[in-house]
Coordinates of C-alpha atoms in Angstrom, one line a residue:
M1 CA 0.0 0.0 0.0
K2 CA 1.3 3.5 -0.8
K3 CA 1.6 6.0 2.0
T4 CA 1.8 9.7 1.6
A5 CA 4.9 11.3 3.0
M6 CA 5.1 14.7 4.6
L7 CA 8.5 16.1 3.4
F8 CA 10.7 18.3 5.4
A9 CA 11.7 21.7 4.1
A10 CA 15.4 22.5 3.9
A11 CA 17.5 25.6 3.5
L12 CA 17.3 27.6 0.4
T13 CA 20.2 27.1 -2.1
T14 CA 21.1 28.8 -5.3
A15 CA 21.8 27.3 -8.8
V16 CA 24.3 28.5 -11.4
L17 CA 22.9 31.7 -12.8
V18 CA 22.7 32.9 -16.4
T19 CA 24.6 36.1 -17.4
G20 CA 22.3 39.1 -17.4
C21 CA 19.6 37.4 -15.3
Q22 CA 16.5 38.9 -13.9
T23 CA 13.3 37.4 -12.3
A24 CA 13.9 34.6 -9.8
V25 CA 11.5 31.6 -9.5
P26 CA 11.4 28.8 -6.9
I27 CA 12.3 25.3 -8.1
S28 CA 11.5 22.4 -5.8
Y29 CA 12.7 18.8 -6.0
T30 CA 12.9 15.9 -3.6
E31 CA 16.3 14.7 -2.4
P32 CA 16.3 10.9 -1.7
A33 CA 17.2 9.6 1.8
R34 CA 20.8 8.7 2.3
L35 CA 20.0 5.4 3.9
D36 CA 18.3 2.5 2.1
M37 CA 15.0 2.3 4.0
R38 CA 13.3 -0.2 1.7
G39 CA 11.3 -2.7 3.5
I40 CA 11.3 -0.7 6.8
S41 CA 7.9 0.4 8.2
K42 CA 8.1 -0.1 12.0
I43 CA 11.2 1.2 13.8
G44 CA 12.2 0.6 17.4
I45 CA 14.1 3.5 19.1
I46 CA 16.7 3.2 21.9
S47 CA 18.2 6.4 23.3
N48 CA 20.1 7.7 26.3
D49 CA 17.9 10.8 26.1
S50 CA 14.1 10.7 26.2
E51 CA 13.7 14.1 24.5
T52 CA 15.8 13.0 21.5
A53 CA 13.8 9.8 21.3
A54 CA 10.5 11.7 21.4
E55 CA 11.5 14.2 18.7
I56 CA 12.8 11.4 16.4
S57 CA 9.6 9.5 17.0
T58 CA 7.4 12.5 16.2
A59 CA 9.4 13.3 13.0
L60 CA 9.3 9.7 11.7
T61 CA 5.6 9.2 12.3
G62 CA 4.8 12.6 10.9
T63 CA 6.1 11.4 7.5
G64 CA 3.3 8.8 7.2
L65 CA 6.0 6.3 6.2
Y66 CA 6.9 4.8 9.6
S67 CA 5.4 3.7 12.9
I68 CA 7.3 3.3 16.2
A69 CA 7.7 0.1 18.2
T70 CA 6.5 -0.3 21.8
S71 CA 8.9 -1.0 24.7
S72 CA 7.9 -4.7 24.8
E73 CA 8.5 -5.0 21.1
I74 CA 11.9 -3.4 21.5
S75 CA 12.8 -5.9 24.3
E76 CA 12.0 -8.8 21.9
V77 CA 14.0 -7.2 19.2
Q78 CA 17.0 -6.7 21.5
Q79 CA 17.0 -10.3 22.5
W80 CA 16.8 -11.4 18.9
L81 CA 19.8 -9.2 17.9
R82 CA 21.7 -10.6 20.9
L83 CA 21.0 -14.1 19.7
Q84 CA 22.3 -13.2 16.2
R85 CA 25.5 -11.8 17.7
L86 CA 26.0 -14.9 19.8
L87 CA 25.4 -17.2 16.8
R88 CA 27.7 -15.2 14.7
D89 CA 30.6 -15.6 17.2
A90 CA 29.7 -18.9 18.7
T91 CA 31.8 -22.1 18.5
E92 CA 29.5 -25.0 17.7
T93 CA 29.9 -28.3 19.6
S94 CA 27.9 -31.1 21.1
A95 CA 27.4 -31.4 24.9
A96 CA 29.2 -34.8 24.8
S97 CA 32.3 -33.2 23.0
M98 CA 32.5 -30.4 25.6
V99 CA 32.4 -32.8 28.5
K100 CA 35.0 -35.0 26.8
A101 CA 37.3 -32.0 26.3
Y102 CA 37.1 -31.0 29.9
D103 CA 37.6 -34.5 31.2
A104 CA 40.8 -34.8 29.0
N105 CA 42.3 -31.4 29.8
A106 CA 40.4 -28.7 31.5
M107 CA 43.0 -26.0 30.9
A108 CA 43.1 -26.7 27.2
A109 CA 39.3 -26.9 27.1
N110 CA 39.1 -23.5 28.7
E111 CA 41.3 -22.0 26.0
T112 CA 38.7 -23.2 23.5
Y113 CA 35.5 -22.5 25.3
K114 CA 35.7 -20.5 28.5
G115 CA 34.5 -16.9 28.3
K116 CA 33.3 -17.4 24.7
A117 CA 30.0 -17.8 23.0
V118 CA 29.2 -21.5 22.4
K119 CA 26.3 -23.2 20.5
V120 CA 25.8 -26.5 22.2
Y121 CA 23.4 -29.2 21.2
G122 CA 22.4 -32.4 22.9
T123 CA 19.6 -34.4 24.5
V124 CA 17.7 -33.0 27.5
T125 CA 18.0 -35.2 30.6
E126 CA 16.7 -32.9 33.2
I127 CA 14.7 -29.6 33.3
Q128 CA 14.4 -27.4 36.4
E129 CA 12.8 -23.9 35.9
R130 CA 15.6 -22.0 34.0
A131 CA 18.2 -24.8 34.1
I132 CA 18.5 -27.5 31.4
R133 CA 20.9 -30.4 31.7
L134 CA 22.4 -32.1 28.6
G135 CA 24.0 -35.4 29.6
V136 CA 24.1 -37.4 32.8
G137 CA 25.6 -36.6 36.2
N138 CA 29.1 -35.3 36.1
D139 CA 29.2 -36.0 32.4
S140 CA 26.8 -33.1 31.6
V141 CA 26.6 -29.6 30.4
D142 CA 24.3 -27.5 32.6
V143 CA 22.7 -24.7 30.6
Y144 CA 21.1 -21.7 32.4
I145 CA 18.7 -19.9 30.2
E146 CA 17.5 -16.3 30.1
R147 CA 14.3 -15.5 31.9
S148 CA 12.5 -14.7 28.6
E149 CA 13.1 -18.3 27.4
V150 CA 11.1 -19.9 30.2
K151 CA 8.0 -20.5 28.1
K152 CA 10.0 -22.2 25.4
A153 CA 11.7 -24.4 28.0
A154 CA 8.3 -25.4 29.4
T155 CA 7.5 -27.1 26.1
L156 CA 10.5 -29.5 26.4
S157 CA 10.6 -32.9 28.0
K158 CA 13.3 -35.4 28.8
G159 CA 14.7 -36.8 25.6
S160 CA 14.1 -33.6 23.6
A161 CA 16.9 -32.5 21.3
V162 CA 17.9 -28.9 21.7
D163 CA 20.4 -26.3 20.4
L164 CA 21.3 -23.6 22.9
V165 CA 23.7 -20.7 22.6
G166 CA 25.2 -18.8 25.5
V167 CA 28.5 -18.0 27.3
C168 CA 30.7 -20.9 28.6
Y169 CA 32.0 -20.6 32.1
G170 CA 33.9 -23.9 32.0
L171 CA 33.8 -25.8 35.3
D172 CA 33.3 -22.5 37.3
K173 CA 30.1 -21.2 38.7
P174 CA 28.6 -18.5 36.5
D175 CA 28.6 -15.1 38.1
S176 CA 25.4 -13.7 36.5
R177 CA 23.4 -11.8 39.2
D178 CA 20.2 -12.7 37.4
M179 CA 20.9 -16.4 37.7
G180 CA 22.9 -16.7 40.9
E181 CA 20.1 -18.4 42.8
L182 CA 19.8 -21.1 40.1
F183 CA 23.2 -22.6 40.0
S184 CA 22.7 -25.3 42.6
I185 CA 19.3 -26.3 41.2
L186 CA 20.5 -29.3 39.3
G187 CA 22.5 -30.6 42.2
G188 CA 26.2 -30.7 43.1
G189 CA 29.0 -32.2 41.1
K190 CA 31.4 -31.3 38.4
H191 CA 29.7 -29.9 35.3
V192 CA 30.5 -27.7 32.4
N193 CA 28.4 -24.6 32.8
V194 CA 26.8 -22.4 30.1
A195 CA 24.8 -19.3 31.1
N196 CA 22.7 -16.5 29.8
A197 CA 21.6 -18.9 27.1
L198 CA 19.0 -18.6 24.4
F199 CA 17.4 -21.2 22.2
A200 CA 19.4 -21.2 18.9
G201 CA 16.5 -22.2 16.8
S202 CA 14.4 -19.2 17.7
E203 CA 12.9 -17.1 14.9
Y204 CA 11.9 -13.5 15.1
T205 CA 8.2 -13.2 14.2
G206 CA 7.5 -9.7 15.3
S207 CA 6.6 -6.7 13.2
V208 CA 9.6 -4.4 13.9
D209 CA 11.7 -4.0 10.9
A210 CA 14.6 -2.0 12.2
L211 CA 16.2 -0.7 15.5
L212 CA 17.5 2.8 15.8
T213 CA 20.1 3.4 18.5
L214 CA 20.8 7.0 19.5
K215 CA 23.4 8.5 21.8
T216 CA 23.0 12.2 22.5
D217 CA 25.6 14.4 24.0
G218 CA 24.7 18.0 24.7
S219 CA 26.7 20.9 26.3
T220 CA 26.3 24.6 26.9
N221 CA 28.7 27.4 27.6
I222 CA 28.5 31.2 27.8
E223 CA 30.4 33.3 25.3
T224 CA 31.3 36.9 25.9
E225 CA 31.8 39.8 23.5
K226 CA 32.6 43.4 24.1
K227 CA 30.8 46.0 22.0
K228 CA 31.3 49.8 21.7
E229 CA 28.0 51.6 22.5
A230 CA 26.9 55.2 23.1
A231 CA 26.7 56.0 26.8
K232 CA 23.3 57.1 28.1
K233 CA 22.1 59.3 30.9
S234 CA 19.6 58.0 33.5
D235 CA 16.8 59.5 31.4
G236 CA 17.8 57.5 28.4
T237 CA 19.3 60.3 26.3
I238 CA 22.7 60.0 24.7
L239 CA 25.6 61.3 26.9
K240 CA 27.7 64.1 25.3
D241 CA 31.1 65.5 26.4
A242 CA 31.9 69.2 26.8
A243 CA 32.6 69.5 23.1
G244 CA 29.2 67.9 22.2
N245 CA 30.7 64.6 21.1
T246 CA 29.0 61.4 21.9
V247 CA 30.5 59.5 24.8
Y248 CA 31.1 55.8 24.1
K249 CA 31.7 52.9 26.5
M250 CA 32.6 49.2 26.1
V251 CA 29.7 46.9 27.0
E252 CA 30.1 43.2 27.7
Y253 CA 27.4 41.0 26.2
Y254 CA 26.8 37.4 27.2
T255 CA 25.4 34.7 25.0
K256 CA 24.3 31.2 26.0
V257 CA 25.5 28.7 23.4
A258 CA 24.6 25.0 23.1
T259 CA 25.9 22.2 20.9
V260 CA 24.2 18.8 20.5
N261 CA 25.8 15.7 18.9
I262 CA 23.8 12.6 18.2
D263 CA 25.5 9.3 17.2
Y264 CA 23.1 6.9 15.6
E265 CA 22.9 3.5 14.0
L266 CA 20.0 1.8 12.2
I267 CA 20.0 -2.1 12.1
R268 CA 17.7 -4.4 10.2
I269 CA 16.2 -6.8 12.6
R270 CA 15.9 -10.0 10.6
T271 CA 19.4 -9.9 9.2
G272 CA 21.2 -7.9 11.9
A273 CA 22.8 -5.9 9.1
S274 CA 23.5 -2.2 9.6
V275 CA 21.4 0.1 7.4
G276 CA 23.8 2.9 8.2
R277 CA 25.3 4.9 11.0
G278 CA 26.5 8.5 11.4
T279 CA 26.9 11.5 13.7
A280 CA 24.8 14.6 13.4
T281 CA 25.7 17.8 15.1
S282 CA 23.8 21.1 15.6
G283 CA 27.0 23.2 15.5
K284 CA 26.8 26.2 17.9
T285 CA 23.2 27.2 18.5
A286 CA 22.9 30.5 20.4
G287 CA 20.1 31.9 22.6
M288 CA 19.5 35.6 23.0
S289 CA 22.4 37.7 24.1
N290 CA 22.1 40.0 27.2
T291 CA 24.3 42.2 29.3
D292 CA 23.0 40.5 32.4
R293 CA 24.1 36.8 32.7
S294 CA 21.1 36.1 34.9
K295 CA 18.7 36.9 32.1
L296 CA 20.2 34.5 29.6
P297 CA 18.0 31.6 28.3
T298 CA 18.0 28.4 30.3
D299 CA 20.3 25.5 29.4
T300 CA 17.1 23.5 28.6
S301 CA 15.8 25.9 26.1
V302 CA 19.0 26.3 24.1
I303 CA 19.8 22.6 24.1
A304 CA 16.2 22.0 22.9
S305 CA 16.8 24.3 20.0
A306 CA 20.1 22.6 19.2
R307 CA 18.6 19.2 19.5
G308 CA 15.9 20.1 17.0
K309 CA 18.4 21.1 14.4
T310 CA 20.3 17.8 14.9
V311 CA 17.2 15.7 14.7
K312 CA 16.4 17.2 11.3
K313 CA 19.7 16.2 10.0
I314 CA 19.1 12.6 11.1
I315 CA 15.6 12.5 9.6
S316 CA 17.0 13.8 6.3
D317 CA 19.2 10.7 6.2
M318 CA 16.1 8.5 6.6
V319 CA 13.3 10.4 4.8
P320 CA 13.2 11.9 1.3
T321 CA 13.5 15.7 1.8
K322 CA 12.0 18.6 -0.1
R323 CA 14.6 21.1 -1.2
T324 CA 13.9 24.5 -2.8
L325 CA 16.3 26.6 -4.8
S326 CA 16.0 29.9 -6.7
L327 CA 16.6 30.0 -10.4
K328 CA 16.7 33.3 -12.3
L329 CA 15.4 33.8 -15.8
A330 CA 17.5 34.8 -18.7
K331 CA 17.3 38.3 -20.1
T332 CA 17.0 38.6 -23.9
D333 CA 19.7 40.5 -25.8
S334 CA 17.4 40.7 -28.9
T335 CA 17.0 44.0 -30.6
D336 CA 13.7 43.0 -32.2
P337 CA 11.1 45.2 -30.6
N338 CA 8.4 42.5 -31.0
V339 CA 10.6 39.9 -29.2
K340 CA 11.4 42.4 -26.4
T341 CA 7.7 43.3 -25.9
A342 CA 6.7 39.6 -25.9
M343 CA 9.4 38.8 -23.4
N344 CA 8.3 41.6 -21.1
E345 CA 4.7 40.2 -21.2
A346 CA 6.0 36.7 -20.4
K347 CA 8.0 38.2 -17.5
K348 CA 4.9 39.8 -16.0
L349 CA 3.2 36.3 -15.9
A350 CA 6.3 34.9 -14.2
N351 CA 6.3 37.7 -11.6
A352 CA 2.6 37.0 -11.0
K353 CA 3.5 33.4 -10.4
D354 CA 1.4 32.3 -13.3
Y355 CA 4.1 29.8 -14.2
A356 CA 2.1 27.6 -16.6
N357 CA 1.1 30.5 -18.8
A358 CA 4.5 32.0 -18.6
A359 CA 6.0 28.8 -19.9
A360 CA 3.6 28.8 -22.8
A361 CA 4.4 32.5 -23.6
Y362 CA 8.1 31.9 -23.6
G363 CA 7.6 28.7 -25.7
K364 CA 5.7 30.7 -28.3
I365 CA 8.4 33.3 -28.5
Y366 CA 11.1 30.6 -28.8
A367 CA 9.2 28.8 -31.6
Q368 CA 8.9 32.1 -33.6
S369 CA 12.3 33.7 -33.0
K370 CA 14.6 31.0 -31.6
D371 CA 15.6 33.6 -29.0
F372 CA 17.9 31.8 -26.5
A373 CA 16.5 33.5 -23.4
A374 CA 13.0 32.5 -24.4
G375 CA 13.9 28.9 -24.8
Y376 CA 15.9 28.8 -21.6
N377 CA 13.0 30.5 -19.7
Q378 CA 10.4 28.1 -21.2
A379 CA 12.4 25.2 -19.8
V380 CA 12.7 26.8 -16.3
M381 CA 9.1 27.8 -16.2
T382 CA 8.1 24.3 -17.2
E383 CA 10.1 22.8 -14.4
V384 CA 8.2 25.0 -11.9
A385 CA 4.8 24.3 -13.5
E386 CA 4.9 20.7 -14.7
G387 CA 8.0 19.0 -13.4
T388 CA 11.6 18.4 -14.0
D389 CA 11.2 15.5 -16.5
K390 CA 9.5 17.7 -19.1
A391 CA 11.9 20.6 -18.4
V392 CA 14.9 18.3 -19.2
V393 CA 13.6 17.7 -22.7
L394 CA 13.1 21.4 -23.4
M395 CA 16.5 22.5 -22.0
E396 CA 18.3 19.7 -24.0
A397 CA 16.8 21.1 -27.2
V398 CA 17.9 24.6 -26.3
A399 CA 21.4 23.5 -25.4
K400 CA 21.9 21.5 -28.6
S401 CA 20.5 24.3 -30.7
S402 CA 22.5 27.2 -29.1
N403 CA 25.5 25.3 -27.7
N404 CA 25.3 27.8 -24.9
Q405 CA 27.3 26.8 -21.9
E406 CA 24.7 28.1 -19.4
A407 CA 22.1 25.9 -21.1
W408 CA 24.4 22.8 -20.9
S409 CA 25.1 23.6 -17.2
M410 CA 21.4 24.0 -16.4
L411 CA 20.6 20.8 -18.3
N412 CA 23.0 18.9 -16.1
E413 CA 21.4 20.3 -13.0
M414 CA 17.9 19.5 -14.2
R415 CA 19.0 15.9 -14.9
Q416 CA 20.4 15.6 -11.4
R417 CA 17.2 17.0 -9.9
N418 CA 15.1 14.7 -12.0
S419 CA 17.1 11.6 -11.0
A420 CA 16.8 12.7 -7.3
N421 CA 13.0 13.0 -7.7
Q422 CA 12.8 9.5 -9.2
R423 CA 14.9 7.9 -6.5
A424 CA 12.9 9.7 -3.8
A425 CA 9.6 8.5 -5.3
E426 CA 10.9 4.9 -5.2
Q427 CA 11.9 5.3 -1.6
M428 CA 8.4 6.4 -0.7
Q429 CA 6.8 3.3 -2.0
R430 CA 5.8 0.9 0.8

């Protein structure tokens, strides 16, 4: 299903101008997102700053392209990603092989397994709450599972074949606080222990497509600047010296300045692959200056302003962004009074923002006179009124006919904007 995106306005930029230019017109195009967001509709957000998370959430949902995962959905996602990391790094072995290795040489076995992720498979011989034994007596691997895996463990029975992945503690007692009360549950003896384990065969069946991790760092400081100002009397009038000259004094102004940096990474849930990462910074964002330090804006207000600028930069990496630039129309150098009169009439339509009729008027002049400025302006007006794809065709004809460098340059820019529009349109398909 297609969703309508609300695009974010960006700063005004300026294109290459034609010599002897005049009226300026606004050209809009859509810049594609930097990140490949295809297949992503629901995003989970983890942040060390709740305000940043809230602003990102509002911006993403405001596009109409994305929804935000709940805290419970995020917990499920985090466990799934941890499982993928464990599986990626794990040494795979059978419970019987691990026991045999420790019986033969515990020190050598520790070099292979201890402190590392292991994927161990075997047959269940005992189940106690969050503890699963693979093997018999001292010839066993005791696996202590995460609390979230209890429901899965409840479906097992003795004789079940399982694959589990966790961290090997060798023959030592695992030091996990969360599981400390469980380690004697299977009875004493000498066992190989694996803790913080998950079922390796688990599949993620949730609806979250990606996880966005944000780390925000904000700081403020006060900058000072001395300015020369006319001194004033108590009644507010300018102070003069005996010769009637204005008396000046140096006044110190204080400005509260904030900077916010946000590191971010977006990860696809099902593959664990990074969509992209980056750092966005607000640069220095200043509040109102004042000669009285006590009347400066609060840290909270200037940081909020800086944060907003930083969030916009991150969103532009994830959402196609509307850009607007200003193009100026070419001025004719024709000496033909009919051409000059017609060009002035077309210009009036452009000034009145009647861009479609202006394009038609310039097109008529170009067809009759082949005046370069008329052809150039027709293409520019067409881009405003009908779109960049049609403008490219017109500007290409003008460039080939006139071999004018400005026309070739604008044709290249139009092609780039047209390509950006097409890529952005593809990104907005859901």
